[in-house]
Amino acid sequence: MPSLPFDLDLLRTFVAIVDNGSFTRAARRMELTQSTVSLQIKRLEEGLGQRLFDRDGRELQLTPEGEVLLTYARQMLKLGSEVLSRIVEPDVRGVVRLGTPEDFATVHLSDILARFARAHPQVALEVCCDFTVNLLDDFSKGRYDLMLFKREPQGSGGGTKVWREILDWAASPRLLTEASDPVPLVLPPSPDVYRRRALSALDASGRPWRVVYTSQSLAGLQAAVQAGLGVTVLPTEMIPAGLVSVGNRLRLPKLPDTEIVLYRAPGPLSPAAELLSSTIIAALERHATCQETVTL
């Protein structure tokens, strides 16, 4: 049986090129020279006997063989990382208490936390999903080791910025309202960041509005919007099936972005909490980098 050319370092470089959109950016990200990156891809292509990138056009494109390899490369790197964590840090154990907004946990954290749990089975995760105002109150009472919360974008406002949310107006296609009508709003209670964003933007544009439904439950809010009661505010990539962007149709003002920030409890954290903190930051940074690169 011939030897397999699946050196994890070569696969890591291959994935980095795809995620960063070029050999140059991948080399910079991995702190390697561009010649080293090119040599690693050459070794991988020679081992496979296939070209992985189409370099004829102006934009970097994957060949059909490269597209097949990409799926498996991500899986092999993910599995390799989990195996390494189990072997190198087998004694990490304990309980980590994490507070997070429900929508963010559902879309962005579920896979991260699942991988962390598989890699560190001796660590018990206690995850509480809630609105930011409640998370901040509980955090001040020492109920969390780590907390993710939404805030206005700012400079050095404390915490580690891990995400930037682009907000949009969302509603059901069944919503019966016109651009000239007061905007019917479905929102969380004050002082929620999204509520503040919505009302401030409408007031600044001189657009009349009325709150028709208020709930502290994300499921309750989305059910009300699905039923066609009104318009809500959601991150663009979190608009669920059944809802659509209505900003243009109803001539609504643009909404400023918000930040997701990771806070750590005062004092030293347990090794398990430190590990989860670094895992969340690294994973979300990688995801944000992927979103900013050229689409292959």
Short mmCIF file of C-alpha atoms in Angstrom, two decimals:
data_model
loop_
_atom_site.label_atom_id
_atom_site.label_comp_id
_atom_site.label_asym_id
_atom_site.label_seq_id
_atom_site.Cartn_x
_atom_site.Cartn_y
_atom_site.Cartn_z
CA MET A 1 0.00 0.00 0.00
CA PRO A 2 1.52 3.39 -0.97
CA SER A 3 2.28 5.90 1.76
CA LEU A 4 -0.38 8.56 2.27
CA PRO A 5 0.62 12.19 1.58
CA PHE A 6 -1.63 13.53 4.34
CA ASP A 7 0.92 15.27 6.55
CA LEU A 8 -1.18 17.44 8.89
CA ASP A 9 1.20 20.38 8.51
CA LEU A 10 0.69 20.27 4.73
CA LEU A 11 -3.07 20.05 5.15
CA ARG A 12 -3.01 22.95 7.62
CA THR A 13 -1.20 25.10 5.06
CA PHE A 14 -3.64 24.04 2.32
CA VAL A 15 -6.65 25.02 4.46
CA ALA A 16 -4.99 28.30 5.48
CA ILE A 17 -4.58 29.27 1.82
CA VAL A 18 -8.25 28.57 1.15
CA ASP A 19 -9.42 30.43 4.27
CA ASN A 20 -7.19 33.45 3.64
CA GLY A 21 -7.74 33.64 -0.10
CA SER A 22 -4.08 33.70 -1.18
CA PHE A 23 -0.65 32.16 -0.61
CA THR A 24 0.66 35.52 0.60
CA ARG A 25 -2.00 36.07 3.27
CA ALA A 26 -1.74 32.46 4.42
CA ALA A 27 2.03 32.78 4.80
CA ARG A 28 1.61 35.95 6.83
CA ARG A 29 -1.08 34.37 9.01
CA MET A 30 1.04 31.26 9.67
CA GLU A 31 4.26 33.27 10.12
CA LEU A 32 5.95 31.40 7.27
CA THR A 33 7.70 32.62 4.14
CA GLN A 34 5.71 32.50 0.93
CA SER A 35 8.30 30.16 -0.57
CA THR A 36 7.77 27.70 2.29
CA VAL A 37 4.01 27.77 1.76
CA SER A 38 4.45 27.20 -1.98
CA LEU A 39 6.86 24.32 -1.35
CA GLN A 40 4.41 22.65 1.05
CA ILE A 41 1.60 22.80 -1.49
CA LYS A 42 3.94 21.43 -4.15
CA ARG A 43 4.77 18.48 -1.89
CA LEU A 44 1.06 17.86 -1.26
CA GLU A 45 0.20 18.03 -4.95
CA GLU A 46 3.08 15.73 -5.89
CA GLY A 47 2.04 13.23 -3.23
CA LEU A 48 -1.53 13.21 -4.54
CA GLY A 49 -0.55 13.41 -8.18
CA GLN A 50 -3.18 16.12 -8.62
CA ARG A 51 -3.26 19.90 -8.89
CA LEU A 52 -5.18 21.50 -6.03
CA PHE A 53 -5.29 25.12 -7.20
CA ASP A 54 -6.07 26.64 -10.57
CA ARG A 55 -3.53 29.45 -10.91
CA ASP A 56 -4.47 30.49 -14.45
CA GLY A 57 -7.02 33.17 -13.54
CA ARG A 58 -6.59 36.37 -11.53
CA GLU A 59 -8.38 34.88 -8.51
CA LEU A 60 -7.18 31.77 -6.73
CA GLN A 61 -9.53 28.88 -7.48
CA LEU A 62 -9.71 25.31 -6.21
CA THR A 63 -9.64 22.52 -8.76
CA PRO A 64 -12.34 19.83 -8.41
CA GLU A 65 -9.72 17.66 -6.66
CA GLY A 66 -8.91 20.55 -4.33
CA GLU A 67 -12.57 20.95 -3.42
CA VAL A 68 -12.78 17.26 -2.49
CA LEU A 69 -9.59 17.46 -0.42
CA LEU A 70 -10.76 20.59 1.44
CA THR A 71 -13.70 18.81 3.07
CA TYR A 72 -11.54 15.91 4.25
CA ALA A 73 -8.64 18.17 5.27
CA ARG A 74 -10.88 20.12 7.65
CA GLN A 75 -12.14 16.87 9.16
CA MET A 76 -8.61 15.45 9.59
CA LEU A 77 -7.32 18.65 11.20
CA LYS A 78 -10.33 18.76 13.53
CA LEU A 79 -9.80 15.13 14.56
CA GLY A 80 -6.05 15.66 14.98
CA SER A 81 -6.68 18.63 17.26
CA GLU A 82 -9.09 16.61 19.40
CA VAL A 83 -6.65 13.70 19.71
CA LEU A 84 -3.83 16.06 20.68
CA SER A 85 -5.98 17.70 23.33
CA ARG A 86 -6.90 14.34 24.82
CA ILE A 87 -3.27 13.21 25.00
CA VAL A 88 -1.45 16.44 25.88
CA GLU A 89 -4.01 17.78 28.36
CA PRO A 90 -5.78 14.66 29.66
CA ASP A 91 -5.98 15.91 33.26
CA VAL A 92 -7.93 19.11 32.60
CA ARG A 93 -11.13 18.76 34.58
CA GLY A 94 -13.66 20.75 36.55
CA VAL A 95 -16.73 22.88 35.91
CA VAL A 96 -16.81 25.96 33.68
CA ARG A 97 -19.77 28.33 33.92
CA LEU A 98 -20.45 30.25 30.70
CA GLY A 99 -23.08 32.92 30.11
CA THR A 100 -23.98 33.78 26.51
CA PRO A 101 -26.72 35.37 24.41
CA GLU A 102 -29.05 32.64 23.18
CA ASP A 103 -28.92 33.53 19.49
CA PHE A 104 -25.13 33.70 19.48
CA ALA A 105 -24.84 30.37 21.29
CA THR A 106 -27.18 28.68 18.83
CA VAL A 107 -25.43 29.85 15.67
CA HIS A 108 -21.77 30.32 16.57
CA LEU A 109 -20.99 28.41 19.77
CA SER A 110 -22.75 25.08 19.40
CA ASP A 111 -20.02 23.45 17.30
CA ILE A 112 -17.20 25.06 19.31
CA LEU A 113 -18.61 23.82 22.62
CA ALA A 114 -19.31 20.36 21.20
CA ARG A 115 -15.70 20.00 20.00
CA PHE A 116 -14.41 21.26 23.35
CA ALA A 117 -16.56 18.76 25.24
CA ARG A 118 -15.33 15.85 23.10
CA ALA A 119 -11.70 16.90 23.51
CA HIS A 120 -12.01 17.44 27.28
CA PRO A 121 -14.54 14.92 28.63
CA GLN A 122 -13.52 15.60 32.24
CA VAL A 123 -14.72 19.21 31.96
CA ALA A 124 -18.40 19.89 32.71
CA LEU A 125 -19.87 22.90 30.90
CA GLU A 126 -22.67 24.85 32.53
CA VAL A 127 -24.01 27.17 29.83
CA CYS A 128 -26.70 29.74 30.58
CA CYS A 129 -28.34 31.58 27.67
CA ASP A 130 -30.00 34.90 28.42
CA PHE A 131 -30.31 38.53 27.37
CA THR A 132 -27.28 40.73 27.92
CA VAL A 133 -28.80 42.76 30.76
CA ASN A 134 -29.45 39.58 32.75
CA LEU A 135 -26.03 38.14 31.93
CA LEU A 136 -24.31 41.29 33.21
CA ASP A 137 -26.30 41.19 36.44
CA ASP A 138 -25.45 37.53 37.07
CA PHE A 139 -21.80 38.09 36.12
CA SER A 140 -21.51 40.86 38.71
CA LYS A 141 -22.77 38.37 41.30
CA GLY A 142 -20.00 35.88 40.42
CA ARG A 143 -22.23 33.32 38.71
CA TYR A 144 -20.05 32.91 35.60
CA ASP A 145 -16.40 32.15 34.91
CA LEU A 146 -16.77 33.46 31.34
CA MET A 147 -19.42 35.62 29.78
CA LEU A 148 -20.18 36.68 26.22
CA PHE A 149 -22.33 39.78 25.90
CA LYS A 150 -23.43 42.39 23.37
CA ARG A 151 -22.40 46.01 23.61
CA GLU A 152 -21.89 49.18 21.62
CA PRO A 153 -18.64 49.07 19.57
CA GLN A 154 -15.93 50.86 21.49
CA GLY A 155 -12.18 51.13 21.75
CA SER A 156 -10.54 49.63 24.83
CA GLY A 157 -13.77 49.00 26.69
CA GLY A 158 -12.53 45.94 28.54
CA GLY A 159 -12.94 42.30 27.65
CA THR A 160 -11.85 40.61 24.44
CA LYS A 161 -13.77 41.51 21.28
CA VAL A 162 -14.58 38.23 19.54
CA TRP A 163 -17.28 39.18 17.04
CA ARG A 164 -18.92 42.08 15.26
CA GLU A 165 -22.60 41.75 14.42
CA ILE A 166 -24.11 43.38 11.33
CA LEU A 167 -27.75 44.05 12.16
CA ASP A 168 -30.80 44.06 9.91
CA TRP A 169 -34.56 44.48 10.10
CA ALA A 170 -36.40 41.16 9.77
CA ALA A 171 -40.06 40.22 9.42
CA SER A 172 -42.36 37.59 8.02
CA PRO A 173 -43.34 37.87 4.34
CA ARG A 174 -46.90 37.87 5.69
CA LEU A 175 -46.41 41.18 7.51
CA LEU A 176 -49.12 43.61 6.35
CA THR A 177 -47.63 47.06 6.67
CA GLU A 178 -46.51 49.79 4.30
CA ALA A 179 -43.48 52.05 4.27
CA SER A 180 -45.72 54.98 5.23
CA ASP A 181 -47.15 53.25 8.32
CA PRO A 182 -45.68 53.49 11.84
CA VAL A 183 -43.25 50.58 12.14
CA PRO A 184 -44.74 47.73 14.25
CA LEU A 185 -41.88 46.48 16.42
CA VAL A 186 -41.33 43.13 18.14
CA LEU A 187 -38.50 43.67 20.61
CA PRO A 188 -36.94 42.53 23.88
CA PRO A 189 -37.55 44.75 26.92
CA SER A 190 -35.35 47.72 27.80
CA PRO A 191 -32.36 48.10 28.13
CA ASP A 192 -31.64 45.51 25.42
CA VAL A 193 -28.98 46.58 22.87
CA TYR A 194 -31.11 45.63 19.85
CA ARG A 195 -34.10 47.56 21.22
CA ARG A 196 -31.93 50.62 21.78
CA ARG A 197 -30.49 50.26 18.27
CA ALA A 198 -33.94 50.05 16.67
CA LEU A 199 -35.56 52.96 18.51
CA SER A 200 -32.54 55.26 18.16
CA ALA A 201 -32.28 54.63 14.41
CA LEU A 202 -36.00 55.21 13.85
CA ASP A 203 -36.06 58.37 15.97
CA ALA A 204 -32.99 59.76 14.20
CA SER A 205 -34.66 59.22 10.82
CA GLY A 206 -37.94 60.73 11.97
CA ARG A 207 -39.79 57.47 11.35
CA PRO A 208 -42.85 56.82 13.58
CA TRP A 209 -42.97 53.47 15.36
CA ARG A 210 -44.96 51.47 17.88
CA VAL A 211 -43.97 48.46 19.98
CA VAL A 212 -46.59 45.78 19.43
CA TYR A 213 -44.94 42.86 21.24
CA THR A 214 -42.32 42.59 23.99
CA SER A 215 -40.80 39.39 25.36
CA GLN A 216 -37.69 38.26 27.21
CA SER A 217 -37.79 34.98 25.28
CA LEU A 218 -35.94 34.75 21.97
CA ALA A 219 -38.27 31.93 20.91
CA GLY A 220 -41.26 34.09 21.85
CA LEU A 221 -39.97 37.04 19.84
CA GLN A 222 -39.30 34.94 16.76
CA ALA A 223 -42.70 33.25 17.02
CA ALA A 224 -44.40 36.66 17.12
CA VAL A 225 -42.44 37.83 14.07
CA GLN A 226 -43.14 34.56 12.23
CA ALA A 227 -46.84 35.17 12.87
CA GLY A 228 -46.60 38.51 11.07
CA LEU A 229 -47.07 40.76 14.12
CA GLY A 230 -44.19 43.09 13.33
CA VAL A 231 -40.54 43.81 12.60
CA THR A 232 -37.58 42.84 14.76
CA VAL A 233 -33.81 43.34 14.75
CA LEU A 234 -31.46 40.40 14.12
CA PRO A 235 -27.88 39.86 12.96
CA THR A 236 -27.98 39.32 9.20
CA GLU A 237 -26.55 35.80 9.39
CA MET A 238 -29.00 34.80 12.13
CA ILE A 239 -32.22 35.59 10.26
CA PRO A 240 -33.98 32.20 10.36
CA ALA A 241 -35.88 30.47 7.60
CA GLY A 242 -39.33 31.97 7.26
CA LEU A 243 -38.17 35.55 7.92
CA VAL A 244 -36.79 38.01 5.40
CA SER A 245 -34.92 41.29 5.43
CA VAL A 246 -37.40 44.17 5.11
CA GLY A 247 -35.12 47.18 5.51
CA ASN A 248 -35.29 48.14 1.85
CA ARG A 249 -38.97 47.33 1.31
CA LEU A 250 -40.08 49.41 4.29
CA ARG A 251 -37.40 52.08 3.76
CA LEU A 252 -36.01 51.59 7.26
CA PRO A 253 -32.77 53.26 8.41
CA LYS A 254 -29.48 51.37 8.49
CA LEU A 255 -28.63 49.89 11.88
CA PRO A 256 -25.15 50.32 13.41
CA ASP A 257 -23.16 47.19 14.25
CA THR A 258 -22.80 45.72 17.73
CA GLU A 259 -19.90 43.86 19.37
CA ILE A 260 -19.76 40.50 21.10
CA VAL A 261 -17.21 40.60 23.91
CA LEU A 262 -15.78 37.85 26.11
CA TYR A 263 -15.42 38.73 29.79
CA ARG A 264 -13.47 36.71 32.34
CA ALA A 265 -14.34 36.59 36.02
CA PRO A 266 -11.97 38.65 38.23
CA GLY A 267 -8.96 36.80 39.60
CA PRO A 268 -7.27 33.66 38.30
CA LEU A 269 -9.40 31.25 36.31
CA SER A 270 -9.25 27.48 36.58
CA PRO A 271 -7.20 25.67 33.89
CA ALA A 272 -10.46 24.43 32.36
CA ALA A 273 -11.91 27.96 32.14
CA GLU A 274 -8.64 29.30 30.69
CA LEU A 275 -8.70 26.57 28.08
CA LEU A 276 -12.32 27.26 27.10
CA SER A 277 -11.59 30.99 26.90
CA SER A 278 -8.66 30.51 24.52
CA THR A 279 -10.66 27.96 22.48
CA ILE A 280 -13.60 30.34 21.96
CA ILE A 281 -11.35 33.28 21.04
CA ALA A 282 -9.25 31.27 18.57
CA ALA A 283 -12.27 29.64 16.90
CA LEU A 284 -14.20 32.89 16.45
CA GLU A 285 -11.10 34.70 15.18
CA ARG A 286 -10.66 32.00 12.53
CA HIS A 287 -14.30 32.25 11.55
CA ALA A 288 -14.15 36.04 11.30
CA THR A 289 -11.01 35.80 9.14
CA CYS A 290 -12.77 33.37 6.79
CA GLN A 291 -15.68 35.80 6.34
CA GLU A 292 -13.36 38.65 5.39
CA THR A 293 -11.37 36.76 2.73
CA VAL A 294 -11.97 36.28 -0.94
CA THR A 295 -14.66 33.70 -1.73
CA LEU A 296 -13.12 30.87 -3.66
#
